[in-house]
Structures are given as C-alpha cells and as structure tokens.
PDB file of C-alpha atoms in Angstrom:
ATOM      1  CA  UNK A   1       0.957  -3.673  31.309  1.00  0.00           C
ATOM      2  CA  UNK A   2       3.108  -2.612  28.314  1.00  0.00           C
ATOM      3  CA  UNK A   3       1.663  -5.495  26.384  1.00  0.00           C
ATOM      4  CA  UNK A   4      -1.705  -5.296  26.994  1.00  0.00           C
ATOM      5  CA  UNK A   5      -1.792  -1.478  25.822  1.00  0.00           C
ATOM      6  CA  UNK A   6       0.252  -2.492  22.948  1.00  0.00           C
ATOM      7  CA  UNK A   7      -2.337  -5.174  22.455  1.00  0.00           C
ATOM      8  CA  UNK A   8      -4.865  -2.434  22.826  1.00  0.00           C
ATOM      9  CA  UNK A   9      -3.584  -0.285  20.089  1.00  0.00           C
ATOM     10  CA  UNK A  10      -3.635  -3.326  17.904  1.00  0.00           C
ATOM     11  CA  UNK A  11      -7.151  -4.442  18.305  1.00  0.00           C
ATOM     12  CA  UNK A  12      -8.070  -0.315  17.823  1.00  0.00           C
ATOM     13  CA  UNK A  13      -6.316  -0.151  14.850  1.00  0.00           C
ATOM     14  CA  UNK A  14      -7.843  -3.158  13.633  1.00  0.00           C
ATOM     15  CA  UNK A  15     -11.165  -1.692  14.193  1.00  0.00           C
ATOM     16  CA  UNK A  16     -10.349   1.057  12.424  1.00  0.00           C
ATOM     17  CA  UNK A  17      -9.108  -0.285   9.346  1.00  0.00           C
ATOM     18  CA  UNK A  18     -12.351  -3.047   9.546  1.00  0.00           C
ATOM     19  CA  UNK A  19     -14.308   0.518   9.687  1.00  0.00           C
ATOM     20  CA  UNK A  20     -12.295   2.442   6.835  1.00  0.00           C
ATOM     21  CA  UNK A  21     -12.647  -1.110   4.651  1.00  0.00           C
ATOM     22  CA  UNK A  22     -16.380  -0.505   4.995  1.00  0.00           C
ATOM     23  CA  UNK A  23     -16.162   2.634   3.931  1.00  0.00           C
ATOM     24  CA  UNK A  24     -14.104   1.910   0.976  1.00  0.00           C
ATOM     25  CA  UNK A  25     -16.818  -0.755  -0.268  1.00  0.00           C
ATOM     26  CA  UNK A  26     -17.914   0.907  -2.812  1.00  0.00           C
ATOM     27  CA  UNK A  27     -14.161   2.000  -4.129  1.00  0.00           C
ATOM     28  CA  UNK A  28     -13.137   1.210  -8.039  1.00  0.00           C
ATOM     29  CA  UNK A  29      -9.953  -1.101  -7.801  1.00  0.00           C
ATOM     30  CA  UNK A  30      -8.054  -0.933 -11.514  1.00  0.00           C
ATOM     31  CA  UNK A  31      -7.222  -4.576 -12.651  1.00  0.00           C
ATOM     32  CA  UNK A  32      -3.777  -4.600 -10.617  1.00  0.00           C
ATOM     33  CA  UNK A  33      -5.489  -4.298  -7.519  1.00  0.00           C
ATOM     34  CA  UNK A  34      -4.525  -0.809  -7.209  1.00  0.00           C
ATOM     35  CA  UNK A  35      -6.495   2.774  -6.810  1.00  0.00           C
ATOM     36  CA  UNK A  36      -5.868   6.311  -7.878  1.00  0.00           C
ATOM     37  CA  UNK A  37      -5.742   8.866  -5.352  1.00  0.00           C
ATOM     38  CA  UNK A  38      -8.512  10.756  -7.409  1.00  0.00           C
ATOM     39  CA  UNK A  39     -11.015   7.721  -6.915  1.00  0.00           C
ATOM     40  CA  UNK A  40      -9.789   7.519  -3.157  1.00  0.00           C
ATOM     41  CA  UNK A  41     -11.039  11.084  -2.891  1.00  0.00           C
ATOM     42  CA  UNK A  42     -14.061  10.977  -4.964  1.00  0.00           C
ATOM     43  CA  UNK A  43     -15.045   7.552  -2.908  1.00  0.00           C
ATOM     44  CA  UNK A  44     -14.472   9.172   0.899  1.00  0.00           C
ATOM     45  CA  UNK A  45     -15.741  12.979  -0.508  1.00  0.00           C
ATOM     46  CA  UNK A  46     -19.003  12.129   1.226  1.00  0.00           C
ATOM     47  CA  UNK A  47     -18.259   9.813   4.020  1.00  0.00           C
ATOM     48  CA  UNK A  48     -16.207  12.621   6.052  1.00  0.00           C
ATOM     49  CA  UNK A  49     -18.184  12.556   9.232  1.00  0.00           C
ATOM     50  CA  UNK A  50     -17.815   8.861   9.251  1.00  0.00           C
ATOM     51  CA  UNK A  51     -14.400   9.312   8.961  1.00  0.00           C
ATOM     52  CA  UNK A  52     -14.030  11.146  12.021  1.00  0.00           C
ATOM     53  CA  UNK A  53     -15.983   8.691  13.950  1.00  0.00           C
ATOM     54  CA  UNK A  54     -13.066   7.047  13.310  1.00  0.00           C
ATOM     55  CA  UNK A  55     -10.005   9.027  13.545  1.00  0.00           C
ATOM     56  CA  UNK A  56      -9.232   9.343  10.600  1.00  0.00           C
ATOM     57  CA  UNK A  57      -9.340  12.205   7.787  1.00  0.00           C
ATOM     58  CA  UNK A  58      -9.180  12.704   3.578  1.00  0.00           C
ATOM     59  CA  UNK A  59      -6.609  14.926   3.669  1.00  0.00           C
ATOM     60  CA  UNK A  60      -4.138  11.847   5.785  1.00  0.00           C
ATOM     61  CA  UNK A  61      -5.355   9.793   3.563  1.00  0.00           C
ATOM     62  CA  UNK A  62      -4.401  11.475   0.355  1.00  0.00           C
ATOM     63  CA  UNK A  63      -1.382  12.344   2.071  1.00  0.00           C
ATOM     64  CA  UNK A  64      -0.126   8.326   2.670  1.00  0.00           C
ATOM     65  CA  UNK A  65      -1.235   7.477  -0.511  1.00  0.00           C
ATOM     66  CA  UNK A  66       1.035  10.353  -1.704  1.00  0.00           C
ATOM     67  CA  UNK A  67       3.689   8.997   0.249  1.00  0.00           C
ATOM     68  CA  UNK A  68       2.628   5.078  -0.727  1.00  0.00           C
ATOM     69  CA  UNK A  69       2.866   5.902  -4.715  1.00  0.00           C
ATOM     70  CA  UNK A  70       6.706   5.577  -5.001  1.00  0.00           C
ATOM     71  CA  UNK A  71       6.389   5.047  -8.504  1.00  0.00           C
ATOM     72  CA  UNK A  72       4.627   8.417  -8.716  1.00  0.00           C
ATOM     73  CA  UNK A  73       2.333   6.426 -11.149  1.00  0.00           C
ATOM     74  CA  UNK A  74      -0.741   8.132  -8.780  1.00  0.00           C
ATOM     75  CA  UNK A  75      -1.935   4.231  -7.889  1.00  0.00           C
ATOM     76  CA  UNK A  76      -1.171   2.908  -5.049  1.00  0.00           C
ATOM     77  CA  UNK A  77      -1.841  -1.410  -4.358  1.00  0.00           C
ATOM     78  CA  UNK A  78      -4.907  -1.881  -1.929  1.00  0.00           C
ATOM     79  CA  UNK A  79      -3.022  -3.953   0.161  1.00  0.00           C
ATOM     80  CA  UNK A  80      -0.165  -1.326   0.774  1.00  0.00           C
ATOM     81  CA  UNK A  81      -2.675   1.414   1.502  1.00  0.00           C
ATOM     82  CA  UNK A  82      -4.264  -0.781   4.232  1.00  0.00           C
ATOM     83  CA  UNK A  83      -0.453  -1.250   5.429  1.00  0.00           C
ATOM     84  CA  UNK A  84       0.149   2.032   5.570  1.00  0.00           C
ATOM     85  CA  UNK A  85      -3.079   3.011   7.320  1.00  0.00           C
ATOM     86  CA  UNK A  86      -1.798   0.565   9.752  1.00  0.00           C
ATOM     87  CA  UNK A  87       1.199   2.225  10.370  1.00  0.00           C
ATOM     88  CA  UNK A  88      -0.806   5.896  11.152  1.00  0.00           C
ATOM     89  CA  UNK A  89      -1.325   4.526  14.617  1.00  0.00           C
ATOM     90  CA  UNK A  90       2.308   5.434  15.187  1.00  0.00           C
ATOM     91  CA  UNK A  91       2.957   1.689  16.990  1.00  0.00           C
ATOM     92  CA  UNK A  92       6.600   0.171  16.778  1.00  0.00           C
ATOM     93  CA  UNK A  93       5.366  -3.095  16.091  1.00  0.00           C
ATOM     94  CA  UNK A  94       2.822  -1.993  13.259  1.00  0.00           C
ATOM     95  CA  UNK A  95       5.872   0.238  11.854  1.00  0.00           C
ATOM     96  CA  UNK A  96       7.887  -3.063  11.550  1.00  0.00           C
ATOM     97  CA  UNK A  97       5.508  -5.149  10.204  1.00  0.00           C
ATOM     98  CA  UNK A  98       5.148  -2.383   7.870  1.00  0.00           C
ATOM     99  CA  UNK A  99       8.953  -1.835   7.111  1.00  0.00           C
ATOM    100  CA  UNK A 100       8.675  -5.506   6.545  1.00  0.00           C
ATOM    101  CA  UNK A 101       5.902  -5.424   4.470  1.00  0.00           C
ATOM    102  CA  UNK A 102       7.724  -2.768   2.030  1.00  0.00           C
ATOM    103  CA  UNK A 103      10.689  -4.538   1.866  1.00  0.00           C
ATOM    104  CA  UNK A 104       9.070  -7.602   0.722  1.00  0.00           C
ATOM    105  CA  UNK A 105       7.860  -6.040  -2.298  1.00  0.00           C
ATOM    106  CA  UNK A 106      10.811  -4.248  -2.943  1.00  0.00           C
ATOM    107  CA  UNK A 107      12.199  -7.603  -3.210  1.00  0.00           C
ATOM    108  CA  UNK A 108       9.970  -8.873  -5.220  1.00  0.00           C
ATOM    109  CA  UNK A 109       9.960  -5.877  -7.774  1.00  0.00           C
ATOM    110  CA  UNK A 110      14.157  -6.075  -7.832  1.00  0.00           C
ATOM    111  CA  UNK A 111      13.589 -10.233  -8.618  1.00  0.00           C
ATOM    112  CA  UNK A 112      11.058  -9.416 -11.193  1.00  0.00           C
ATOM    113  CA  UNK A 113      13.501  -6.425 -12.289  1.00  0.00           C
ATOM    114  CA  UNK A 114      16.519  -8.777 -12.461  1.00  0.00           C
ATOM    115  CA  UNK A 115      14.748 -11.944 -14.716  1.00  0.00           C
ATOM    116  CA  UNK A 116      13.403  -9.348 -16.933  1.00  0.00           C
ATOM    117  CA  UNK A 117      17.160  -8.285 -17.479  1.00  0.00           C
ATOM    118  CA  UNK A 118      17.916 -11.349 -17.799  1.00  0.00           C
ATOM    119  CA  UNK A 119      15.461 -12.348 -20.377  1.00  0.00           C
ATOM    120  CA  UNK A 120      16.090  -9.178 -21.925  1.00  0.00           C
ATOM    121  CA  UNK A 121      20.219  -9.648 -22.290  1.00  0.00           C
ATOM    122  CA  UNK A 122      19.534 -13.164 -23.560  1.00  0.00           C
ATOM    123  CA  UNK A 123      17.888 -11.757 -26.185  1.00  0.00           C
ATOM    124  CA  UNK A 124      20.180  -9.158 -27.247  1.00  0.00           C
ATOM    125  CA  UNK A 125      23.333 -11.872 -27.365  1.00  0.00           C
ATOM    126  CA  UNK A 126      20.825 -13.673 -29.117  1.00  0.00           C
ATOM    127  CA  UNK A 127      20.607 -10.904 -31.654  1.00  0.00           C
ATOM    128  CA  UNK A 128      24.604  -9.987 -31.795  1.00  0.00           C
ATOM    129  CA  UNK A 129      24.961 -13.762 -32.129  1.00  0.00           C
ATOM    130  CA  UNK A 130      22.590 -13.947 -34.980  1.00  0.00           C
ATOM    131  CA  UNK A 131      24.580 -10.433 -36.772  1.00  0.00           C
ATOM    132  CA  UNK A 132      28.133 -12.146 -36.393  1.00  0.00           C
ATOM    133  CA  UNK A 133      27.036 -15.060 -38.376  1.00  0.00           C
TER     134      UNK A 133
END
C-alpha cells in the first residue's frame, strides 16, 4: 500500500512537471542551457491560472530557482530546475534522487575545478621555469 501511493506521487509529479514543461515551451534558454529567473517570470506572468490547475505557483517557482542559483549568477540549468520542481512534491525518494542529482554536478564542477588548476599550475612552473633560465 505504501508503494503504490509512493508510486502515485511519482506518476503525479510526473504529470505535473510534463504540464509545467508545456508551459515553459515558449521559455528563452541562454546557450548553456540555463534561464534567468527574470525570463522564468516574464514566461509564466500570464499562464498563472494554468499554473494552479496544476499546483503549482510563480512565486515557488522564483523561490527554487532562488534557492537552485548557488552561484548567485541569477541562471539556473534547465535540467536542475526540473529537478528541483521534482523535489516540491516533498517525496523521500524524489528528495534523493535529487540530493543525488546535486551531488553529481558538484562533482563534476570540483573535477572541472581541479584540471583547470592543474592546467593552470602547469603553466605557472612553466613560467618560473622559463624566468630561472
């Protein structure tokens, strides 16, 4: 019984971000696959009522793509905001998945972090190399 309302919540939320993805069709992704909160607002501004219909509001949408933009660059990755709207429906498993998710690319931003560093201090003992000749 637990599963099966689990699996209910799942196939809901699913819905709902199939619904919200709709909604978003028309929604100007920058080259990195990312979108401003401004152009989140501007795109949904208009759609509120259909938002409802589906549980879902502007204002907690600006709000997890507050929470989303770490970087506090104001863009957030399309694929993290679906993620996160995921992880509205409160579900442990769809928190996970999203923990998951996040750590992931945490990982991957530290590896790309550390090779640039790495590429970076080559180059300068490259350079200090070059002086003490």
């Amino acid at each position: 019984e637990a599963v099966d309302a689990q699996h209910q919540k799942v196939l809901e939320k699913t819905q709902q971000v199939q619904q919200l993805s709709l909604l978003l069709d028309d929604l100007v992704v920058d080259v990195d696959g990312c979108i401003s909160q401004s152009v989140l607002t501007k795109t949904l501004t208009g759609k509120r009522e259909a938002l409802k219909q589906i549980g879902l509001e502007i204002k907690q949408l600006e709000a997890l793509h507050s929470t989303l933009d770490v970087d506090d660059s104001g863009k957030v990755s399309v694929c993290d905001f679906f993620v996160g709207v995921f992880s509205l429906s409160g579900s442990k498993t769809w928190g996970k998945l999203c923990r998951d998710h996040q750590n992931r690319m945490l990982l991957v931003s530290m590896n790309a972090l550390d090779t640039s560093s790495h590429e970076k201090l080559g180059s300068i003992t490259a350079d200090i190399d070059l002086i003490h000749r």
